[in-house]
Structures are given as structure tokens and as C-alpha cells.
Coordinates of C-alpha atoms and ligand atoms in Angstrom, one line a residue:
Chain A
M1 CA -15.4 25.9 -16.5
L2 CA -16.5 22.9 -14.5
V3 CA -14.3 22.0 -11.5
L4 CA -14.5 19.0 -9.2
A5 CA -13.3 19.9 -5.7
L6 CA -12.2 17.1 -3.3
D7 CA -10.9 17.3 0.2
T8 CA -10.1 14.6 2.8
S9 CA -7.7 16.5 5.1
T10 CA -10.2 16.8 7.9
P11 CA -12.9 14.5 9.4
A12 CA -15.1 15.7 6.5
I13 CA -15.2 13.7 3.3
T14 CA -15.9 16.5 0.8
A15 CA -16.7 16.4 -2.9
G16 CA -18.4 19.1 -5.0
V17 CA -18.9 20.3 -8.5
V18 CA -18.3 24.0 -9.0
Q19 CA -19.0 26.1 -12.1
L20 CA -16.6 29.0 -12.4
D21 CA -16.4 31.9 -14.8
D22 CA -14.7 35.3 -14.6
T23 CA -17.1 36.8 -12.1
R24 CA -19.1 33.9 -10.7
L25 CA -18.5 30.8 -8.7
E26 CA -21.5 28.6 -8.3
V27 CA -21.6 25.3 -6.4
L28 CA -23.7 23.0 -8.6
A29 CA -23.7 20.1 -6.1
E30 CA -21.8 18.9 -3.1
Q31 CA -21.7 15.8 -1.0
V32 CA -20.1 16.0 2.4
T33 CA -20.1 13.4 5.3
L34 CA -18.4 13.7 8.6
N35 CA -16.7 10.4 9.3
A36 CA -13.0 10.4 10.1
R37 CA -12.7 6.7 9.4
A38 CA -14.4 6.4 6.0
H39 CA -12.4 8.6 3.6
G40 CA -11.2 5.7 1.5
E41 CA -14.6 4.1 1.4
L42 CA -16.8 7.1 0.7
L43 CA -14.9 9.6 -1.4
T44 CA -15.5 8.0 -4.9
P45 CA -19.2 7.4 -4.2
H46 CA -19.5 11.0 -3.0
L47 CA -17.9 12.5 -6.0
L48 CA -20.0 10.4 -8.3
E49 CA -23.1 11.5 -6.5
A50 CA -22.1 15.1 -6.8
V51 CA -21.4 14.8 -10.5
N52 CA -24.8 13.1 -10.9
A53 CA -26.6 15.8 -8.9
A54 CA -24.9 18.5 -10.9
D55 CA -26.3 16.7 -14.0
I56 CA -23.0 16.4 -15.7
T57 CA -20.6 13.6 -16.5
L58 CA -17.0 13.2 -15.4
A59 CA -15.9 13.7 -19.0
Q60 CA -17.3 17.2 -18.9
L61 CA -15.0 18.3 -16.1
D62 CA -12.2 20.8 -16.9
A63 CA -10.1 20.6 -13.8
I64 CA -9.9 19.1 -10.4
V65 CA -9.0 20.9 -7.2
V66 CA -7.8 18.8 -4.2
G67 CA -6.9 19.8 -0.6
V68 CA -3.3 18.7 0.0
G69 CA -3.5 19.2 3.8
P70 CA -2.2 19.8 6.2
G71 CA -4.1 16.9 7.6
P72 CA -3.7 13.5 9.3
F73 CA -1.7 11.3 7.0
T74 CA -4.0 8.5 6.1
G75 CA -7.2 10.3 5.2
L76 CA -5.4 13.0 3.4
R77 CA -3.9 10.5 1.0
A78 CA -7.3 9.0 0.1
G79 CA -8.3 12.3 -1.5
M80 CA -5.0 13.0 -3.1
A81 CA -4.7 9.5 -4.6
T82 CA -8.3 9.8 -5.9
A83 CA -7.7 13.2 -7.4
A84 CA -4.4 12.2 -9.0
A85 CA -5.8 9.0 -10.6
L86 CA -9.0 10.9 -11.8
G87 CA -6.9 13.6 -13.4
H88 CA -4.7 11.0 -15.0
A89 CA -7.6 9.0 -16.4
L90 CA -9.6 12.1 -17.5
G91 CA -6.6 13.9 -18.9
I92 CA -7.4 17.1 -16.9
P93 CA -5.2 19.1 -14.6
V94 CA -5.3 18.6 -10.8
H95 CA -4.6 21.7 -8.8
P96 CA -3.4 21.4 -5.2
V97 CA -4.8 23.7 -2.5
C98 CA -3.8 24.2 1.1
G99 CA -6.9 23.3 3.1
L100 CA -6.4 26.2 5.5
D101 CA -6.4 28.7 2.6
A102 CA -9.8 27.2 1.5
I103 CA -11.2 27.9 5.0
A104 CA -9.7 31.4 5.2
I105 CA -11.1 32.5 1.8
Q106 CA -14.6 31.6 3.0
A107 CA -14.4 33.1 6.5
E108 CA -16.3 36.4 6.7
H109 CA -13.7 38.6 8.4
G110 CA -12.1 41.6 6.7
A111 CA -9.4 41.6 9.4
P112 CA -6.4 39.4 10.3
L113 CA -7.5 35.8 10.8
L114 CA -6.1 32.6 12.3
V115 CA -7.1 29.3 10.7
A116 CA -6.6 26.1 12.7
T117 CA -7.6 22.5 12.0
D118 CA -7.3 19.5 14.3
A119 CA -3.9 17.8 14.0
R120 CA -4.8 15.3 16.8
R121 CA -2.2 14.6 19.5
R122 CA -3.5 17.9 21.1
E123 CA -2.0 20.0 18.3
V124 CA -3.4 22.1 15.5
Y125 CA -2.4 22.7 12.0
W126 CA -2.5 26.5 11.6
A127 CA -1.8 29.5 9.4
A128 CA -2.2 33.2 9.8
Y129 CA -4.0 35.4 7.1
D130 CA -4.2 39.1 6.5
A131 CA -7.5 41.0 6.0
E132 CA -7.6 39.9 2.3
A133 CA -7.2 36.2 3.2
R134 CA -3.6 36.1 2.0
R135 CA -1.5 33.6 4.0
V136 CA 1.2 35.5 5.9
D137 CA 2.5 32.7 8.1
G138 CA 2.3 28.9 8.1
P139 CA 1.2 26.3 7.7
H140 CA 2.6 24.9 10.9
V141 CA 1.7 22.3 13.4
D142 CA 1.9 23.3 17.1
K143 CA 0.2 23.0 20.5
P144 CA -2.6 25.6 20.7
A145 CA -1.1 27.2 23.8
E146 CA 2.1 27.9 21.9
L147 CA 0.3 30.1 19.3
K148 CA 0.7 33.9 19.6
P149 CA -1.9 35.0 17.1
E150 CA -2.1 38.7 16.1
A151 CA -5.6 38.0 14.9
K152 CA -8.7 38.5 17.0
T153 CA -10.7 36.0 15.0
A154 CA -10.2 32.4 14.1
A155 CA -11.8 29.8 11.9
G156 CA -11.6 26.1 11.4
E157 CA -12.4 23.0 13.6
G158 CA -9.1 23.4 15.5
A159 CA -10.0 27.0 16.5
E160 CA -13.3 25.7 17.7
L161 CA -11.8 22.8 19.7
Y162 CA -9.3 25.0 21.4
A163 CA -11.3 28.2 21.6
D164 CA -10.6 28.4 25.4
V165 CA -6.9 28.2 25.0
L166 CA -6.8 30.6 22.0
G167 CA -9.2 33.1 23.4
L168 CA -10.3 34.3 19.9
E169 CA -13.7 34.8 18.5
V170 CA -14.5 31.7 16.4
I171 CA -16.3 32.0 13.1
G172 CA -17.1 29.5 10.3
P173 CA -16.3 27.5 8.3
R174 CA -15.0 24.5 10.2
F175 CA -13.8 22.6 7.2
P176 CA -12.7 23.3 3.6
S177 CA -15.7 23.4 1.3
P178 CA -15.9 22.9 -2.4
A179 CA -16.5 26.6 -2.9
G180 CA -13.6 27.5 -0.7
L181 CA -11.2 25.0 -2.4
V182 CA -12.1 26.3 -5.9
A183 CA -11.9 30.0 -4.8
A184 CA -8.5 29.4 -3.2
A185 CA -7.2 27.7 -6.4
R186 CA -8.7 30.4 -8.7
D187 CA -5.4 31.9 -9.7
S188 CA -3.8 28.6 -10.7
F189 CA -6.4 27.7 -13.4
G190 CA -5.0 27.9 -16.9
K191 CA -1.4 27.5 -15.5
E192 CA 0.7 24.4 -15.2
P193 CA -0.5 22.8 -11.9
E194 CA 1.9 22.8 -9.0
P195 CA 3.1 19.3 -8.0
L196 CA 0.7 17.3 -5.8
T197 CA 2.8 17.3 -2.6
P198 CA 1.0 16.5 0.6
L199 CA 1.5 19.0 3.4
Y200 CA 2.3 16.4 6.1
L201 CA 4.2 18.9 8.4
R202 CA 5.2 15.9 10.6
R203 CA 7.9 13.3 10.0
P204 CA 6.8 9.6 10.0
D205 CA 7.1 8.0 13.4
A206 CA 10.1 5.7 12.8
V207 CA 13.1 5.0 14.9
E208 CA 16.4 3.6 13.6
P209 CA 17.5 0.6 15.4
T210 CA 20.5 1.3 17.7
A211 CA 22.9 -1.4 18.7
R212 CA 22.0 -5.0 18.2
K213 CA 19.5 -6.2 20.7
R214 CA 20.6 -9.0 22.9
V215 CA 18.1 -11.8 22.9
T216 CA 19.6 -13.5 25.9
A217 CA 19.3 -11.9 29.3
Chain B
M1 CA -13.1 -10.2 -27.5
P2 CA -9.9 -10.1 -25.6
K3 CA -9.9 -7.8 -22.5
I4 CA -7.3 -5.6 -21.0
I5 CA -7.0 -5.8 -17.2
M6 CA -5.1 -3.2 -15.2
G7 CA -3.7 -4.4 -11.8
I8 CA -2.8 -2.1 -9.0
E9 CA -0.7 -3.3 -6.0
S10 CA 0.2 -1.2 -2.9
S11 CA 0.0 -3.6 0.1
C12 CA 3.6 -3.2 1.3
D13 CA 6.6 -1.3 0.0
E14 CA 6.2 -1.8 -3.8
T15 CA 3.9 0.3 -5.9
G16 CA 3.0 -1.9 -8.8
V17 CA 0.9 -1.4 -11.9
G18 CA 0.5 -4.3 -14.3
L19 CA -1.4 -4.8 -17.6
V20 CA -2.5 -8.1 -19.0
R21 CA -4.6 -9.3 -21.9
L22 CA -7.3 -11.9 -21.1
H23 CA -7.8 -14.0 -24.3
D24 CA -11.1 -15.6 -25.2
D25 CA -9.7 -19.0 -24.4
G26 CA -8.9 -17.9 -20.8
A27 CA -5.1 -17.5 -21.5
V28 CA -3.6 -14.5 -19.7
E29 CA -0.8 -12.6 -21.4
L30 CA 1.6 -10.1 -19.6
L31 CA 1.8 -6.7 -21.3
A32 CA 3.4 -4.5 -18.7
D33 CA 4.7 -4.9 -15.2
E34 CA 6.0 -1.6 -13.6
V35 CA 7.1 -1.4 -10.0
A36 CA 8.4 1.5 -7.9
S37 CA 10.0 0.3 -4.7
S38 CA 10.5 2.2 -1.5
V39 CA 12.8 -0.5 -0.1
D40 CA 15.8 1.8 0.1
Q41 CA 13.9 4.2 2.3
H42 CA 13.2 1.4 4.9
A43 CA 16.7 -0.1 4.9
R44 CA 18.0 2.0 7.8
F45 CA 15.0 1.0 9.9
G46 CA 15.6 -2.7 9.3
G47 CA 12.0 -3.3 8.2
V48 CA 9.1 -1.6 6.4
V49 CA 7.9 1.6 8.1
P50 CA 4.2 1.8 7.2
E51 CA 4.0 5.6 7.0
I52 CA 7.1 5.8 4.8
A53 CA 5.6 3.1 2.5
S54 CA 2.3 5.0 2.3
R55 CA 4.0 8.3 1.4
A56 CA 6.0 6.6 -1.3
H57 CA 2.9 4.9 -2.8
M58 CA 1.2 8.3 -3.0
E59 CA 4.1 9.7 -5.0
A60 CA 4.6 6.7 -7.2
M61 CA 1.1 5.6 -8.1
V62 CA 0.4 7.8 -11.2
P63 CA 3.9 7.8 -12.6
T64 CA 4.1 4.0 -12.3
A65 CA 0.7 3.7 -14.1
D66 CA 1.9 6.0 -16.8
R67 CA 5.0 3.9 -17.4
A68 CA 3.0 0.7 -17.5
F69 CA 0.7 2.1 -20.3
E70 CA 3.7 3.4 -22.2
K71 CA 5.5 0.0 -22.0
A72 CA 2.3 -1.8 -23.2
G73 CA 1.7 0.7 -25.9
L74 CA -1.9 1.1 -24.6
K75 CA -4.1 4.0 -23.7
L76 CA -6.0 4.2 -20.4
S77 CA -9.2 4.1 -22.4
D78 CA -8.2 0.6 -23.6
V79 CA -8.8 -0.8 -20.1
D80 CA -11.8 -3.1 -19.7
A81 CA -11.5 -3.8 -16.0
I82 CA -9.4 -2.8 -13.0
A83 CA -8.2 -5.1 -10.2
V84 CA -6.6 -3.8 -7.0
T85 CA -5.1 -5.4 -3.9
A86 CA -7.8 -5.0 -1.3
G87 CA -5.9 -6.9 1.4
P88 CA -4.1 -8.3 3.3
G89 CA -1.4 -5.7 3.8
L90 CA -0.6 -2.4 5.6
S91 CA -3.8 -0.4 5.9
G92 CA -2.4 3.0 5.0
A93 CA -0.5 1.5 2.0
L94 CA -3.6 -0.4 0.7
L95 CA -5.7 2.8 1.0
V96 CA -3.6 4.6 -1.6
G97 CA -3.9 1.8 -4.2
V98 CA -7.6 1.2 -3.5
S99 CA -8.4 5.0 -3.7
A100 CA -6.5 5.3 -7.0
A101 CA -8.1 2.1 -8.4
K102 CA -11.6 3.4 -7.6
A103 CA -10.9 6.7 -9.3
Y104 CA -9.5 5.0 -12.4
A105 CA -12.6 2.7 -12.5
A106 CA -15.0 5.6 -12.1
A107 CA -13.2 7.8 -14.7
L108 CA -12.9 5.0 -17.2
G109 CA -16.4 3.6 -16.6
V110 CA -15.1 0.0 -16.1
P111 CA -15.7 -2.5 -13.4
L112 CA -13.5 -2.7 -10.3
Y113 CA -12.4 -5.9 -8.6
G114 CA -10.9 -5.8 -5.1
V115 CA -8.7 -8.9 -5.0
N116 CA -6.6 -10.8 -2.5
H117 CA -2.9 -10.2 -2.6
L118 CA -2.0 -13.7 -1.5
A119 CA -4.1 -15.2 -4.3
G120 CA -2.3 -12.9 -6.7
H121 CA 1.1 -14.5 -5.8
I122 CA -0.3 -17.8 -7.0
A123 CA -2.2 -16.4 -10.0
V124 CA 1.0 -14.7 -11.4
D125 CA 2.4 -18.1 -12.3
T126 CA -0.2 -18.5 -15.0
L127 CA 1.6 -15.6 -16.8
Q128 CA 4.7 -17.7 -17.2
H129 CA 3.5 -21.3 -17.1
G130 CA 0.0 -21.2 -18.4
P131 CA -3.2 -22.4 -16.8
L132 CA -3.0 -23.9 -13.3
P133 CA -4.0 -27.5 -13.0
T134 CA -6.4 -27.9 -10.0
P135 CA -6.2 -28.7 -7.3
C136 CA -2.7 -27.5 -6.8
L137 CA -0.7 -26.6 -3.7
G138 CA 0.7 -23.1 -3.1
L139 CA 3.6 -22.3 -0.9
L140 CA 3.9 -18.6 -0.3
V141 CA 7.1 -17.3 1.2
S142 CA 8.0 -13.7 1.6
G143 CA 8.9 -11.0 4.1
G144 CA 5.2 -10.7 4.9
H145 CA 3.7 -14.2 4.5
T146 CA 4.5 -17.9 4.9
Q147 CA 1.5 -19.9 3.9
L148 CA 0.6 -23.3 2.6
L149 CA -2.5 -23.1 0.4
R150 CA -4.8 -25.5 -1.4
I151 CA -6.1 -24.0 -4.6
D152 CA -9.2 -25.5 -6.1
D153 CA -10.0 -22.6 -8.3
I154 CA -7.7 -19.6 -8.5
A155 CA -10.7 -17.2 -9.1
S156 CA -12.9 -18.4 -6.2
S157 CA -11.7 -21.3 -4.1
I158 CA -8.5 -21.2 -2.0
T159 CA -8.0 -22.8 1.4
E160 CA -5.3 -22.1 3.9
L161 CA -3.7 -25.4 5.1
G162 CA -1.2 -23.7 7.4
S163 CA 0.7 -20.5 8.0
T164 CA 3.4 -19.2 10.3
V165 CA 2.4 -18.8 13.9
D166 CA 5.0 -16.0 14.5
D167 CA 7.5 -14.5 12.0
A168 CA 7.2 -14.8 8.2
A169 CA 10.2 -16.6 6.7
G170 CA 11.4 -13.4 5.1
E171 CA 11.3 -11.6 8.4
A172 CA 13.5 -14.2 9.9
Y173 CA 16.0 -13.6 7.0
D174 CA 16.0 -9.9 7.8
K175 CA 16.6 -10.4 11.5
V176 CA 19.3 -13.0 11.0
A177 CA 21.0 -10.8 8.4
R178 CA 21.0 -8.0 11.0
V179 CA 22.7 -10.1 13.7
L180 CA 25.2 -11.2 11.1
G181 CA 25.9 -7.6 10.1
L182 CA 24.5 -8.1 6.6
P183 CA 22.3 -5.5 4.8
Y184 CA 18.5 -5.3 4.6
P185 CA 16.6 -7.0 3.1
G186 CA 18.3 -10.1 4.3
G187 CA 17.3 -12.7 1.7
P188 CA 19.9 -12.0 -1.1
P189 CA 22.9 -11.4 1.2
I190 CA 22.2 -14.5 3.3
D191 CA 21.7 -16.6 0.1
K192 CA 25.0 -15.3 -1.2
A193 CA 26.9 -15.9 2.0
A194 CA 25.3 -19.4 2.4
K195 CA 26.8 -20.5 -1.0
E196 CA 30.3 -20.2 0.6
G197 CA 29.2 -21.9 3.8
D198 CA 28.5 -25.4 5.2
P199 CA 24.8 -26.0 5.7
K200 CA 25.6 -28.8 8.1
A201 CA 28.0 -26.7 10.2
I202 CA 25.5 -25.8 12.9
A203 CA 22.3 -27.8 13.7
F204 CA 19.7 -25.1 14.1
P205 CA 16.2 -26.2 15.2
R206 CA 13.4 -27.0 12.8
G207 CA 10.4 -25.2 14.2
M208 CA 6.9 -26.8 14.5
T209 CA 8.1 -30.3 13.5
G210 CA 7.3 -32.1 16.7
P211 CA 4.8 -34.9 16.8
R212 CA 2.2 -32.7 18.6
D213 CA 2.8 -29.6 16.4
A214 CA 0.2 -28.5 13.8
K215 CA 1.2 -30.4 10.7
F216 CA 1.2 -27.6 8.2
D217 CA 2.0 -24.5 10.3
F218 CA 5.4 -22.9 10.6
S219 CA 7.4 -21.1 13.2
F220 CA 10.6 -19.1 12.6
S221 CA 10.9 -17.1 15.8
G222 CA 12.7 -19.9 17.7
L223 CA 15.1 -20.4 14.8
K224 CA 15.9 -16.7 14.7
T225 CA 16.5 -16.7 18.5
A226 CA 18.7 -19.8 18.2
V227 CA 20.9 -18.1 15.6
A228 CA 21.3 -15.0 17.8
R229 CA 22.1 -17.1 20.9
W230 CA 24.6 -19.1 18.9
I231 CA 26.4 -15.9 17.8
E232 CA 26.3 -14.4 21.2
A233 CA 27.9 -17.5 22.7
A234 CA 30.6 -17.5 20.1
E235 CA 31.3 -13.9 20.8
R236 CA 31.5 -14.5 24.5
R237 CA 34.1 -17.2 23.8
G238 CA 36.0 -14.6 21.7
D239 CA 35.6 -16.7 18.5
D240 CA 35.3 -15.2 15.1
I241 CA 31.7 -15.6 13.7
P242 CA 31.7 -17.9 10.7
V243 CA 29.2 -15.8 8.8
N244 CA 29.0 -18.1 5.8
D245 CA 28.4 -21.2 7.9
V246 CA 25.8 -19.5 10.0
A247 CA 24.0 -18.2 6.9
A248 CA 24.1 -21.7 5.2
S249 CA 22.9 -23.5 8.3
F250 CA 20.1 -21.0 8.9
Q251 CA 19.0 -21.1 5.3
E252 CA 19.1 -24.9 5.4
A253 CA 16.8 -25.0 8.4
V254 CA 14.3 -22.7 6.7
A255 CA 14.3 -24.5 3.3
D256 CA 14.2 -27.9 5.0
V257 CA 11.0 -27.1 7.0
L258 CA 9.2 -25.3 4.2
T259 CA 9.8 -27.9 1.6
A260 CA 9.3 -30.9 3.9
K261 CA 5.9 -29.6 5.0
A262 CA 4.8 -28.6 1.5
V263 CA 5.7 -32.0 0.0
K264 CA 4.0 -33.8 2.9
A265 CA 0.8 -31.7 2.4
A266 CA 0.8 -32.5 -1.4
K267 CA 1.2 -36.2 -0.8
E268 CA -1.4 -36.4 1.9
L269 CA -3.9 -34.5 -0.2
G270 CA -3.0 -36.3 -3.4
I271 CA -2.0 -33.1 -5.2
D272 CA 0.6 -33.4 -7.9
T273 CA 1.4 -29.7 -8.7
M274 CA 3.1 -27.2 -6.4
V275 CA 3.6 -23.5 -7.0
I276 CA 6.2 -21.7 -4.8
S277 CA 5.9 -17.9 -4.9
G278 CA 6.6 -14.8 -2.9
G279 CA 9.9 -12.9 -2.5
V280 CA 11.7 -15.8 -0.8
A281 CA 10.8 -18.2 -3.7
A282 CA 13.9 -16.7 -5.5
N283 CA 16.1 -18.1 -2.7
S284 CA 18.4 -20.6 -4.4
R285 CA 18.4 -23.2 -1.6
L286 CA 14.6 -23.1 -1.2
S287 CA 14.0 -23.6 -4.9
G288 CA 16.8 -26.1 -5.2
L289 CA 15.6 -28.3 -2.3
A290 CA 12.0 -28.0 -3.4
A291 CA 13.0 -29.2 -6.9
E292 CA 14.8 -32.2 -5.5
R293 CA 12.0 -33.2 -3.1
C294 CA 9.2 -32.6 -5.6
E295 CA 11.0 -34.7 -8.2
A296 CA 11.5 -37.5 -5.7
A297 CA 7.8 -37.4 -4.8
G298 CA 6.5 -37.1 -8.4
I299 CA 5.2 -33.6 -7.9
T300 CA 5.4 -31.0 -10.7
L301 CA 7.0 -27.9 -9.3
R302 CA 6.3 -24.4 -10.7
V303 CA 8.2 -21.4 -9.6
P304 CA 7.6 -18.1 -11.4
R305 CA 10.7 -16.1 -12.4
P306 CA 12.0 -13.9 -9.5
R307 CA 10.6 -10.7 -11.0
L308 CA 7.1 -12.1 -10.8
C309 CA 7.6 -13.6 -7.4
T310 CA 8.0 -10.3 -5.6
D311 CA 5.1 -7.9 -5.1
N312 CA 4.0 -6.4 -8.4
G313 CA 1.0 -5.2 -10.3
A314 CA 1.1 -8.0 -12.9
M315 CA 0.1 -10.5 -10.2
I316 CA -3.0 -8.5 -9.4
A317 CA -3.8 -8.0 -13.0
A318 CA -3.4 -11.7 -13.6
L319 CA -5.7 -12.6 -10.7
G320 CA -8.1 -9.9 -11.9
A321 CA -8.2 -11.6 -15.3
H322 CA -9.0 -15.0 -13.8
V323 CA -11.7 -13.4 -11.7
V324 CA -13.2 -11.6 -14.8
A325 CA -13.0 -14.8 -16.8
A326 CA -14.9 -16.7 -14.1
G327 CA -17.7 -14.2 -14.3
R328 CA -17.3 -13.2 -10.6
P329 CA -19.2 -10.0 -9.6
P330 CA -17.3 -6.8 -9.5
S331 CA -16.7 -4.8 -6.3
S332 CA -18.8 -1.8 -5.3
L333 CA -17.1 1.6 -5.4
D334 CA -17.5 1.9 -1.7
L335 CA -15.0 -0.9 -1.4
S336 CA -12.7 -0.5 1.6
A337 CA -9.4 -2.3 2.0
N338 CA -9.2 -5.1 4.6
P339 CA -5.7 -5.3 6.0
A340 CA -6.5 -8.7 7.5
L341 CA -8.3 -10.2 4.5
P342 CA -8.2 -14.0 4.7
V343 CA -6.9 -15.9 1.7
S344 CA -10.3 -17.7 1.4
V345 CA -11.7 -14.4 0.1
V346 CA -10.3 -14.2 -3.5
S347 CA -12.3 -11.1 -4.5
F348 CA -15.0 -9.1 -2.8
Ligands
ZN1 ZN1 3.4 -10.3 -1.2

């Protein structure tokens, strides 16, 4: 089957076409740009370029996989809104994937692993994985110094940024890749997709007004 | 061949998807107008919270589109072009609509038109009252905008004559409602209270009407403060607050300034048609006073029905249809929303 993988939960704007069968997962084309401010602008051009480079048409796609975070709010929604509308228009399922899972499944470890991405505000989004890349804790958002990882190894841009604080060996990848996203979604193909619910992990910044403000001094 | 245009709106707290049919003679027919509002989620904050609005757009976009197609009895593959609000508005909110619109355009292989939300508020009137004579004057009044516009061509040529220098008129309604202990949004409850009150009870100031003030600009911040001061003074004296009279007098001040300036602009520019649109256009005193003053001045007044005046996808589809009919170039798929898009840019 042909799967389009999209992710905008990190500074990377990621689109790729992946061919998947029972034993093989092959990335036919991918288009990735690092630009935390251009998710809304570049994602659709990227996915069209990937589809062209894979020498297929959108109509040939069988499914879409999209990273649903955790990630900074605005960019995350660019990918999810794109995936949801594409799936709607093409009449194909859209499978959500936790971006941290996509990183974990691609990290070469074979031992417990911590995955962390940059949550800004000096915090990381993180989750803990066992030796088989199964998530055993998370996702959460916390200050790096507050983490008490059991793992000796970490992956993800957040792990890299706070390597000093975490004191773990950092390995790749830094961001979810098309191959990682599709691999992490593998068990969901052929089933009814889970709802596309963003993993925001934080509440919106909003305060309820208290008593009426006096306008006179 | 008639064309089907899909319109997507997500600039503030309403997720709208509209479908229209553009006929060969340029007439635009409304087929569906579905809106999902997050207004209830903002009520306890007393105003729109951008992040809450963006989250709600994300959840509502595809279901709202689905409902629109179902209502119109159309399939997605029937769409010939997509129009989307590309600004002005809340940046995170716009991003959801623009992202979805690009994906729909790419998947359906149809052109995308990023269009101006403000122009959409005027274009929507053609769905109800037919083609717009030009030039015409537009008065846009809502929670987000207060603007006086000259429209020479709805698809390509709109000039701002004036706008608010501080609060939008609808914002002033929300703030005054709050000091009066009325619910959010403030427009409907103030309108209701005002019907029981005396509009001449309190002489609230008419902002920006001095001889040296910009002729066609508005200001509502001073009025809002005057209302709050008046209430505080009454409270200090231990008086009961005459909510209905305060509401009526406040509303009179807003309607008076808006209609006086709009009529003056029309007369000075020799324009004989006025369109009033935006959420506050549904206000009974504003439309009543506008009707009176336009009639006296020999101006034809057009006010779309309330459902079309508030933010919706039909207005974007309608504007898109006019832009398509005029043969304007489509947007590129790397279009990015412009939260501060000026009204002079109808599509880009
Ligand atoms: Zn509006």
C-alpha cells in the first residue's frame, strides 16, 4: 500500500511517500525542511513534491499517517488540518501517530530509551520506551531537570538540546521521519482510524476575568 | 457552465464552510452555509481566546465541510474552485482554514483563492439581494471590525475610507455588557435591554465627531469608559443602575455615530447604495436608524439577513465566486495567511 506521511509537530516540515507491504517499508520520496515558522506555508507544496518525486498521484494513496504531537500548538495544527482535509477529499483513512513513537521506532537502541522533543519555554515533551520501542510512560511535558529517566540513551531534538541536564547518550533521529511515522502506525492500518486528537499536553493560556475592573482611579 | 465554489472561513471563533453556484450570467446562488461556533467556550473569558478558537477550528473543520456537502446534495468532486479567508484575523485560527483549503484544492485538483474576510462581509449581500451596484458604500460592524469602505469592484477594488482607531463597535458592546452584568457576547442582550430603556436618558459622548477629527474614522473606547464611569458614579451615590436606560443610551451613541458618518460619506462621494454587514448589523437600532437616515438622504440601504451578517463560509464562497467570475488569478499553494491583510487586497 501507498502511504503519505506528514508531520509538523517539530521545527521540521515533513512529508513523505512510503510503500508498505507485509515485510518491507520503503520510502519512495520525502521532502523535509527545517523552518519553525513556515509549516502552514510549505506543507502542501512539500507533500505535492514528494508525491511527484515518488511518481504517483494523490489518488493512488491508500492511507495518510499524521503526527498528532505532542508539539507546539500552531505548527502542529497545520499538519493535522492538512491531513484531515486530504483524507476527507481523497476518501482515505487518516491514522494519527504520536511523534515521539515515530522517533523511538527509528532510534537504534535495543535498550530502554527516552525520547524528548523541544516544547519551548525550557520544557520538553517526552516519553519513555522499553527495548522494543513500546511506550511505557508518557507523553508528558516537563522541565528537563525534573526527568528521572531509567534509560541510558535518549533520542529527539529535546534530548540533544538538554543533553547536559539529562546526562544521557544522545542518538538519532532528531525529528519524526516519514519512515518512522509509518512504522509507528503499522498496526493501525486496516482498522478504523483513531480520532485525530492533537496531543497538546498544555492548556491554552487564558485567564478568566475576576471582579470588574475599575476604569477610574 | 455554472461553477461550484467552496468557501472556508476560520478567522475568528466561527468555523464556516459555504457552497455557492456561480451561474454563467454572474449570479451567485447559495447552496449551503454551515457554521460551527466556539463562542460558548469563550464566554467565561469575556472575549475570544485565540488558542481556544484555533483548537475548535481544528476539530470542526472536516465535520462542518461534511455537513455543507450533505446540505447542498453535492460531492466534494463537484467543486470547481476553493476560496479561503487568508486574512485579516487571528493567525492561529486562519492557519487551520488555510491549511485545510490548500489540502482540499490539492486533492481535488482545483484552483485555490485566498480572499479577504472583510470583502467577504460585503460580497455576501449578493447572495440575498443580487449584484451590487458600483460604486457602493460598505459599513462593516462586528466584534472585530468597524470600517467604512468604498467598493468599486467587489472582486478587485475596495478602498478603506475610515476605521476605528481603538475598539471595534462589537468590542464596546461586549465591554459595556460586562459592566452592566449582561452576558457575552454583548450585542443581543444590550439590544434587548435597550428596547425597554430611554435612548435619551444619558448623553454619552459621540467619539471622533469633533471638527478636527478624521471624518470617517471611529472611536469607541471613550464611550465605553464614559459608560463605566457613569455606572461607578451612580454606584458611589448608592443609586440603582438603570440597566435599560444605560443600554439604550449607549446603543444610541453607537448607532448615531456609525450611521451619521456612513451617510455623510455616501453623500460626499455621491454614492447611492449602502451595505451594512458584520455581526452588529443585526442590531435593531443600528439598522433602524440607518434605514431612516438612508431614506431621508435618498440612499438605497442593503442589509443581509442576520445569518449572513455574522462570520460564515458562504460569504467567502460568494466572494470567491466573484473573484472567479472576474478572472482573477488563483493563489499559489504556498499561500500563507496574513493576519493584518488590508481590505484593499481582495484576493492574493
Ligand atoms: Zn467578520
